[in-house]
């Protein structure tokens, strides 16, 4: 891969990789992509077109638990990573440093990677953007058992405090299972917009299952940029499912077993999704409230829920108040249209909303 990347030009900008598994002996260099680049795996070596690859086939890059990022780069032009598995990386599978370019990840798998150092954001993918309006698109991929301080699987951040519109994260047909974060976003911690779209076919198509956070957002924590001219929007579309995610903290309050929207003034728009058996749990210390078994949204947010089902979500606390077995929504504008609630909360006082 290193030799191939060195041969890239503006006209020869696509790499095809044959083979099954590559175990890294050292961390990836920090590549600088200044032209559009596509890096594709999953080839047998005899194909003459991308369409001839075996469906679902991937090259696997094994970080060997200790060498560092499997692939790291900056990009000023669009980059596509296609049909590659990133596993066992001790400093993320994929690291994109402060850059203005878009990034697309398709048919990739990220498993068993982590980052635990100070400022440890994004166990599988970390992306920082230096220009407004850029996008990270993740299509038909899987994230399993990744860990970080924030964003067990993915973290998207802005590169500078004065940047008003951080990178937008778009997810389609992608599943997140058993990822964990010490603080926020068991699967995803985002400073920018997040769009989740299922691909049909039930829970496995576009789903968050069994992810856990130590404070906010068992699956997703959106910590938007306060006071910007364009508020952050979180959109959850048809066929997306959030099942069995947990936000728990023994010494502080907690919120959003599935989704936590932390920053004021954001927009949350959910249509046709499923939230089932998600849980927010707080400890017994004074003031340790549990808020929103499925969703917690901060003040002055616009929250819209349309044709969404809430089944068996719950809030629990050692000795404090619990609010919203399904939803805990602070001040702002709330719209619920044709939604179904079957919460079965652990305490009669744990109202659904």
Short mmCIF file of C-alpha atoms in Angstrom, two decimals:
data_model
loop_
_atom_site.label_atom_id
_atom_site.label_comp_id
_atom_site.label_asym_id
_atom_site.label_seq_id
_atom_site.Cartn_x
_atom_site.Cartn_y
_atom_site.Cartn_z
CA UNK A 1 0.00 0.00 0.00
CA UNK A 2 2.79 2.42 0.85
CA UNK A 3 4.50 1.80 -2.51
CA UNK A 4 1.20 2.23 -4.36
CA UNK A 5 0.35 5.49 -2.61
CA UNK A 6 3.72 6.92 -3.62
CA UNK A 7 2.83 6.28 -7.28
CA UNK A 8 -0.48 8.19 -7.17
CA UNK A 9 -0.93 11.08 -9.60
CA UNK A 10 -3.80 13.32 -10.65
CA UNK A 11 -4.65 10.92 -13.49
CA UNK A 12 -3.59 7.64 -11.85
CA UNK A 13 -5.55 8.09 -8.64
CA UNK A 14 -7.08 4.68 -7.82
CA UNK A 15 -5.43 1.79 -5.96
CA UNK A 16 -6.73 -1.82 -6.13
CA UNK A 17 -5.41 -4.20 -3.48
CA UNK A 18 -5.53 -7.98 -3.77
CA UNK A 19 -5.08 -10.36 -0.87
CA UNK A 20 -6.81 -11.24 2.38
CA UNK A 21 -4.96 -10.04 5.51
CA UNK A 22 -2.00 -7.74 6.05
CA UNK A 23 -0.49 -7.53 9.55
CA UNK A 24 1.25 -4.20 10.08
CA UNK A 25 4.77 -4.08 11.43
CA UNK A 26 4.60 -0.33 12.08
CA UNK A 27 2.08 2.51 12.11
CA UNK A 28 0.93 4.07 8.87
CA UNK A 29 2.81 7.20 7.78
CA UNK A 30 0.75 10.39 7.59
CA UNK A 31 -0.01 10.63 3.88
CA UNK A 32 -0.99 13.93 2.23
CA UNK A 33 -3.55 13.46 -0.56
CA UNK A 34 -3.80 16.57 -2.76
CA UNK A 35 -5.79 14.99 -5.61
CA UNK A 36 -8.91 12.77 -5.51
CA UNK A 37 -7.96 9.26 -4.32
CA UNK A 38 -9.75 5.91 -4.18
CA UNK A 39 -8.26 2.99 -2.22
CA UNK A 40 -10.10 -0.28 -2.82
CA UNK A 41 -9.63 -3.76 -1.37
CA UNK A 42 -11.35 -7.10 -1.85
CA UNK A 43 -9.73 -8.09 -5.13
CA UNK A 44 -8.51 -11.58 -6.06
CA UNK A 45 -6.00 -10.10 -8.51
CA UNK A 46 -7.64 -11.20 -11.75
CA UNK A 47 -10.39 -8.58 -12.06
CA UNK A 48 -10.54 -6.06 -14.86
CA UNK A 49 -13.28 -3.96 -13.28
CA UNK A 50 -14.48 -3.13 -9.76
CA UNK A 51 -17.78 -4.87 -10.48
CA UNK A 52 -15.98 -8.21 -10.89
CA UNK A 53 -15.02 -8.37 -7.21
CA UNK A 54 -16.71 -10.98 -5.04
CA UNK A 55 -19.61 -9.26 -3.23
CA UNK A 56 -18.69 -8.29 0.32
CA UNK A 57 -15.01 -9.20 -0.06
CA UNK A 58 -12.54 -7.06 1.91
CA UNK A 59 -8.85 -6.64 2.41
CA UNK A 60 -8.03 -6.76 6.14
CA UNK A 61 -5.41 -4.46 7.68
CA UNK A 62 -4.48 -5.80 11.12
CA UNK A 63 -2.93 -3.25 13.48
CA UNK A 64 -1.53 -6.03 15.65
CA UNK A 65 -2.77 -4.24 18.82
CA UNK A 66 0.31 -2.10 19.27
CA UNK A 67 1.69 -0.38 16.17
CA UNK A 68 -0.70 2.59 15.86
CA UNK A 69 -3.16 3.78 13.16
CA UNK A 70 -3.75 1.38 10.27
CA UNK A 71 -4.12 4.31 7.86
CA UNK A 72 -3.71 8.04 8.49
CA UNK A 73 -3.77 10.94 6.08
CA UNK A 74 -4.80 14.49 5.28
CA UNK A 75 -6.76 15.33 2.13
CA UNK A 76 -7.63 18.50 0.25
CA UNK A 77 -9.71 16.58 -2.32
CA UNK A 78 -12.24 13.74 -1.92
CA UNK A 79 -10.94 10.38 -0.70
CA UNK A 80 -12.80 7.04 -0.91
CA UNK A 81 -11.90 3.99 1.21
CA UNK A 82 -13.66 0.90 -0.16
CA UNK A 83 -13.85 -2.75 0.99
CA UNK A 84 -11.17 -2.71 3.68
CA UNK A 85 -11.32 -4.12 7.21
CA UNK A 86 -9.41 -2.29 9.94
CA UNK A 87 -8.86 -4.43 13.03
CA UNK A 88 -6.90 -4.41 16.30
CA UNK A 89 -5.41 -0.93 16.02
CA UNK A 90 -4.17 0.64 19.26
CA UNK A 91 -4.54 4.20 17.90
CA UNK A 92 -7.63 4.03 15.68
CA UNK A 93 -8.14 2.17 12.44
CA UNK A 94 -8.50 5.32 10.33
CA UNK A 95 -7.20 8.78 11.23
CA UNK A 96 -7.89 11.85 9.10
CA UNK A 97 -6.03 14.90 10.38
CA UNK A 98 -7.18 18.53 10.04
CA UNK A 99 -8.20 18.76 6.36
CA UNK A 100 -10.76 20.37 4.03
CA UNK A 101 -11.57 17.33 1.86
CA UNK A 102 -14.61 15.01 1.93
CA UNK A 103 -14.20 11.36 2.94
CA UNK A 104 -16.33 8.36 1.88
CA UNK A 105 -16.05 4.93 3.53
CA UNK A 106 -17.97 2.08 1.90
CA UNK A 107 -18.24 -1.66 2.60
CA UNK A 108 -15.61 -1.42 5.34
CA UNK A 109 -15.40 -3.09 8.75
CA UNK A 110 -13.80 -1.74 11.92
CA UNK A 111 -13.34 -4.14 14.80
CA UNK A 112 -11.45 -4.22 18.08
CA UNK A 113 -9.61 -0.91 17.72
CA UNK A 114 -9.22 1.66 20.48
CA UNK A 115 -7.64 4.87 21.67
CA UNK A 116 -7.26 5.51 25.39
CA UNK A 117 -4.71 8.32 25.63
CA UNK A 118 -5.58 11.86 26.74
CA UNK A 119 -8.02 13.41 24.27
CA UNK A 120 -8.81 9.90 23.08
CA UNK A 121 -11.57 10.52 20.56
CA UNK A 122 -12.81 7.98 18.00
CA UNK A 123 -11.70 4.39 18.59
CA UNK A 124 -12.14 3.33 14.95
CA UNK A 125 -12.33 6.62 12.98
CA UNK A 126 -11.28 10.15 13.85
CA UNK A 127 -11.98 12.97 11.39
CA UNK A 128 -11.20 16.65 11.87
CA UNK A 129 -12.36 19.25 9.34
CA UNK A 130 -10.89 22.70 8.71
CA UNK A 131 -13.60 24.01 6.38
CA UNK A 132 -17.34 24.39 6.84
CA UNK A 133 -19.78 22.09 5.10
CA UNK A 134 -17.52 19.06 4.51
CA UNK A 135 -18.79 15.49 4.77
CA UNK A 136 -17.85 12.06 6.11
CA UNK A 137 -20.10 9.45 4.46
CA UNK A 138 -20.10 5.88 5.76
CA UNK A 139 -22.03 3.38 3.65
CA UNK A 140 -22.81 -0.32 4.16
CA UNK A 141 -20.13 -0.78 6.81
CA UNK A 142 -19.80 -2.27 10.31
CA UNK A 143 -18.26 -1.13 13.61
CA UNK A 144 -17.86 -3.76 16.32
CA UNK A 145 -16.17 -3.64 19.76
CA UNK A 146 -14.23 -0.40 19.35
CA UNK A 147 -13.39 1.79 22.37
CA UNK A 148 -12.41 5.38 23.16
CA UNK A 149 -12.84 8.12 25.74
CA UNK A 150 -15.40 9.84 23.47
CA UNK A 151 -16.92 8.20 20.41
CA UNK A 152 -16.18 4.50 20.82
CA UNK A 153 -16.36 3.99 17.05
CA UNK A 154 -16.37 7.43 15.38
CA UNK A 155 -15.52 11.00 16.31
CA UNK A 156 -16.03 14.02 14.06
CA UNK A 157 -14.75 17.40 15.26
CA UNK A 158 -14.02 20.89 14.04
CA UNK A 159 -10.38 21.91 13.83
CA UNK A 160 -10.84 25.43 15.22
CA UNK A 161 -13.10 27.06 17.81
CA UNK A 162 -14.31 29.69 15.33
CA UNK A 163 -15.43 27.12 12.76
CA UNK A 164 -19.21 27.33 12.67
CA UNK A 165 -20.25 24.26 10.69
CA UNK A 166 -18.18 21.18 11.54
CA UNK A 167 -18.05 18.15 9.29
CA UNK A 168 -21.38 16.44 8.58
CA UNK A 169 -21.56 12.69 9.27
CA UNK A 170 -23.88 10.68 6.98
CA UNK A 171 -24.54 7.01 7.75
CA UNK A 172 -26.44 4.62 5.49
CA UNK A 173 -26.93 0.89 5.94
CA UNK A 174 -24.26 0.76 8.64
CA UNK A 175 -24.35 -1.16 11.92
CA UNK A 176 -22.71 -0.41 15.27
CA UNK A 177 -22.44 -3.20 17.84
CA UNK A 178 -20.87 -3.31 21.32
CA UNK A 179 -18.78 -0.15 20.98
CA UNK A 180 -17.96 1.74 24.18
CA UNK A 181 -16.90 5.19 25.35
CA UNK A 182 -15.79 6.28 28.81
CA UNK A 183 -17.68 9.56 28.50
CA UNK A 184 -19.91 10.45 25.54
CA UNK A 185 -21.17 8.55 22.50
CA UNK A 186 -20.71 4.79 22.87
CA UNK A 187 -20.68 4.57 19.06
CA UNK A 188 -20.46 8.20 17.85
CA UNK A 189 -19.34 11.53 19.29
CA UNK A 190 -20.02 14.37 16.86
CA UNK A 191 -19.63 18.13 16.90
CA UNK A 192 -21.40 18.45 13.56
CA UNK A 193 -24.57 17.24 11.90
CA UNK A 194 -25.44 13.53 11.95
CA UNK A 195 -27.76 11.75 9.50
CA UNK A 196 -28.66 8.08 10.06
CA UNK A 197 -30.52 6.19 7.34
CA UNK A 198 -31.34 2.50 7.50
CA UNK A 199 -31.15 0.45 4.33
CA UNK A 200 -34.23 -1.67 4.90
CA UNK A 201 -34.39 -5.29 5.97
CA UNK A 202 -34.87 -4.76 9.71
CA UNK A 203 -32.58 -4.04 12.61
CA UNK A 204 -29.38 -5.33 10.97
CA UNK A 205 -29.62 -2.89 8.07
CA UNK A 206 -28.95 0.42 9.82
CA UNK A 207 -28.60 -0.13 13.53
CA UNK A 208 -27.02 0.64 16.90
CA UNK A 209 -27.04 -2.37 19.21
CA UNK A 210 -25.45 -2.87 22.64
CA UNK A 211 -23.30 0.26 22.61
CA UNK A 212 -22.45 1.90 25.95
CA UNK A 213 -21.30 5.29 27.23
CA UNK A 214 -20.12 6.29 30.69
CA UNK A 215 -22.10 9.52 30.73
CA UNK A 216 -24.16 10.67 27.73
CA UNK A 217 -25.53 9.00 24.62
CA UNK A 218 -25.19 5.22 24.72
CA UNK A 219 -25.15 5.19 20.90
CA UNK A 220 -24.75 8.84 19.79
CA UNK A 221 -23.69 11.99 21.61
CA UNK A 222 -23.97 15.21 19.61
CA UNK A 223 -22.07 18.03 21.26
CA UNK A 224 -22.76 20.78 18.74
CA UNK A 225 -21.19 24.19 18.50
CA UNK A 226 -23.14 26.64 20.66
CA UNK A 227 -24.21 29.98 19.26
CA UNK A 228 -23.41 29.34 15.59
CA UNK A 229 -25.45 30.88 12.79
CA UNK A 230 -26.46 27.44 11.43
CA UNK A 231 -27.56 25.07 14.26
CA UNK A 232 -26.52 21.44 14.18
CA UNK A 233 -29.17 19.02 12.86
CA UNK A 234 -29.51 15.35 13.78
CA UNK A 235 -31.66 13.36 11.35
CA UNK A 236 -32.68 9.75 11.95
CA UNK A 237 -34.54 8.21 9.05
CA UNK A 238 -36.65 5.20 8.16
CA UNK A 239 -35.43 1.72 9.19
CA UNK A 240 -32.81 3.01 11.62
CA UNK A 241 -32.92 1.06 14.89
CA UNK A 242 -31.46 1.66 18.36
CA UNK A 243 -31.63 -1.45 20.52
CA UNK A 244 -30.13 -2.18 23.95
CA UNK A 245 -27.81 0.83 24.20
CA UNK A 246 -26.87 2.16 27.65
CA UNK A 247 -25.69 5.42 29.20
CA UNK A 248 -24.62 4.89 32.79
CA UNK A 249 -22.67 6.78 35.44
CA UNK A 250 -22.43 5.92 39.13
CA UNK A 251 -21.27 9.33 40.36
CA UNK A 252 -23.04 11.86 38.14
CA UNK A 253 -26.28 12.38 36.23
CA UNK A 254 -26.68 10.69 32.88
CA UNK A 255 -28.90 11.03 29.83
CA UNK A 256 -29.85 9.47 26.52
CA UNK A 257 -29.63 5.70 26.56
CA UNK A 258 -29.52 5.87 22.76
CA UNK A 259 -29.10 9.55 21.77
CA UNK A 260 -27.97 12.59 23.75
CA UNK A 261 -28.12 16.07 22.21
CA UNK A 262 -26.00 18.18 24.53
CA UNK A 263 -25.77 21.63 22.99
CA UNK A 264 -28.62 24.12 23.09
CA UNK A 265 -30.44 25.13 19.92
CA UNK A 266 -29.96 21.93 17.92
CA UNK A 267 -32.57 20.24 15.75
CA UNK A 268 -33.45 16.56 16.19
CA UNK A 269 -35.65 15.04 13.48
CA UNK A 270 -36.60 11.35 13.80
CA UNK A 271 -38.88 9.59 11.33
CA UNK A 272 -39.77 5.90 11.07
CA UNK A 273 -37.13 4.69 13.54
CA UNK A 274 -37.22 2.13 16.35
CA UNK A 275 -35.92 2.65 19.91
CA UNK A 276 -36.09 -0.52 22.02
CA UNK A 277 -34.72 -1.50 25.47
CA UNK A 278 -32.33 1.43 25.71
CA UNK A 279 -31.41 2.50 29.23
CA UNK A 280 -30.11 5.53 31.15
CA UNK A 281 -28.76 4.73 34.64
CA UNK A 282 -27.36 7.09 37.27
CA UNK A 283 -25.85 6.51 40.72
CA UNK A 284 -27.02 7.27 44.24
CA UNK A 285 -25.04 10.49 44.87
CA UNK A 286 -27.02 13.70 45.36
CA UNK A 287 -28.24 15.14 42.07
CA UNK A 288 -27.55 12.03 40.02
CA UNK A 289 -30.66 12.08 37.87
CA UNK A 290 -31.31 9.77 34.94
CA UNK A 291 -32.82 11.50 31.90
CA UNK A 292 -34.28 9.90 28.78
CA UNK A 293 -34.08 6.13 28.45
CA UNK A 294 -34.01 6.52 24.67
CA UNK A 295 -33.35 10.22 23.97
CA UNK A 296 -32.18 13.24 25.97
CA UNK A 297 -32.19 16.70 24.35
CA UNK A 298 -30.84 19.88 25.89
CA UNK A 299 -32.57 23.25 26.14
CA UNK A 300 -34.05 25.27 23.28
CA UNK A 301 -33.85 22.38 20.81
CA UNK A 302 -36.42 21.67 18.10
CA UNK A 303 -37.37 17.99 18.43
CA UNK A 304 -39.61 16.20 15.93
CA UNK A 305 -40.63 12.52 16.13
CA UNK A 306 -42.74 11.01 13.33
CA UNK A 307 -43.97 7.40 13.09
CA UNK A 308 -41.36 6.29 15.62
CA UNK A 309 -41.72 3.35 18.04
CA UNK A 310 -40.43 3.35 21.62
CA UNK A 311 -40.48 -0.10 23.23
CA UNK A 312 -39.16 -1.05 26.67
CA UNK A 313 -36.80 1.90 27.17
CA UNK A 314 -36.12 2.84 30.80
CA UNK A 315 -34.44 5.21 33.26
CA UNK A 316 -33.04 4.14 36.64
CA UNK A 317 -31.32 5.91 39.50
CA UNK A 318 -29.88 4.79 42.81
CA UNK A 319 -31.69 7.37 44.95
CA UNK A 320 -32.63 10.26 42.68
CA UNK A 321 -35.20 11.41 40.19
CA UNK A 322 -35.75 9.75 36.83
CA UNK A 323 -37.31 11.61 33.94
CA UNK A 324 -38.58 10.17 30.67
CA UNK A 325 -38.55 6.43 30.26
CA UNK A 326 -38.44 7.12 26.52
CA UNK A 327 -37.83 10.87 26.06
CA UNK A 328 -36.43 13.66 28.21
CA UNK A 329 -36.82 16.91 26.26
CA UNK A 330 -35.96 20.26 27.80
CA UNK A 331 -37.34 23.64 26.78
CA UNK A 332 -37.89 24.16 23.08
CA UNK A 333 -40.37 23.08 20.45
CA UNK A 334 -41.54 19.46 20.58
CA UNK A 335 -43.57 17.65 17.91
CA UNK A 336 -44.71 14.02 18.19
CA UNK A 337 -46.78 12.64 15.34
CA UNK A 338 -48.11 9.07 15.08
CA UNK A 339 -45.61 7.63 17.58
CA UNK A 340 -46.07 4.49 19.70
CA UNK A 341 -44.88 4.09 23.32
CA UNK A 342 -44.67 0.81 25.22
CA UNK A 343 -42.07 1.63 27.84
CA UNK A 344 -42.65 -0.72 30.80
CA UNK A 345 -40.54 1.52 33.02
CA UNK A 346 -39.09 0.12 36.24
CA UNK A 347 -40.91 2.71 38.40
CA UNK A 348 -44.48 3.99 37.97
CA UNK A 349 -43.20 7.57 38.23
CA UNK A 350 -40.87 7.14 35.27
CA UNK A 351 -43.15 8.73 32.72
CA UNK A 352 -42.67 7.91 29.07
CA UNK A 353 -42.01 11.56 28.24
#
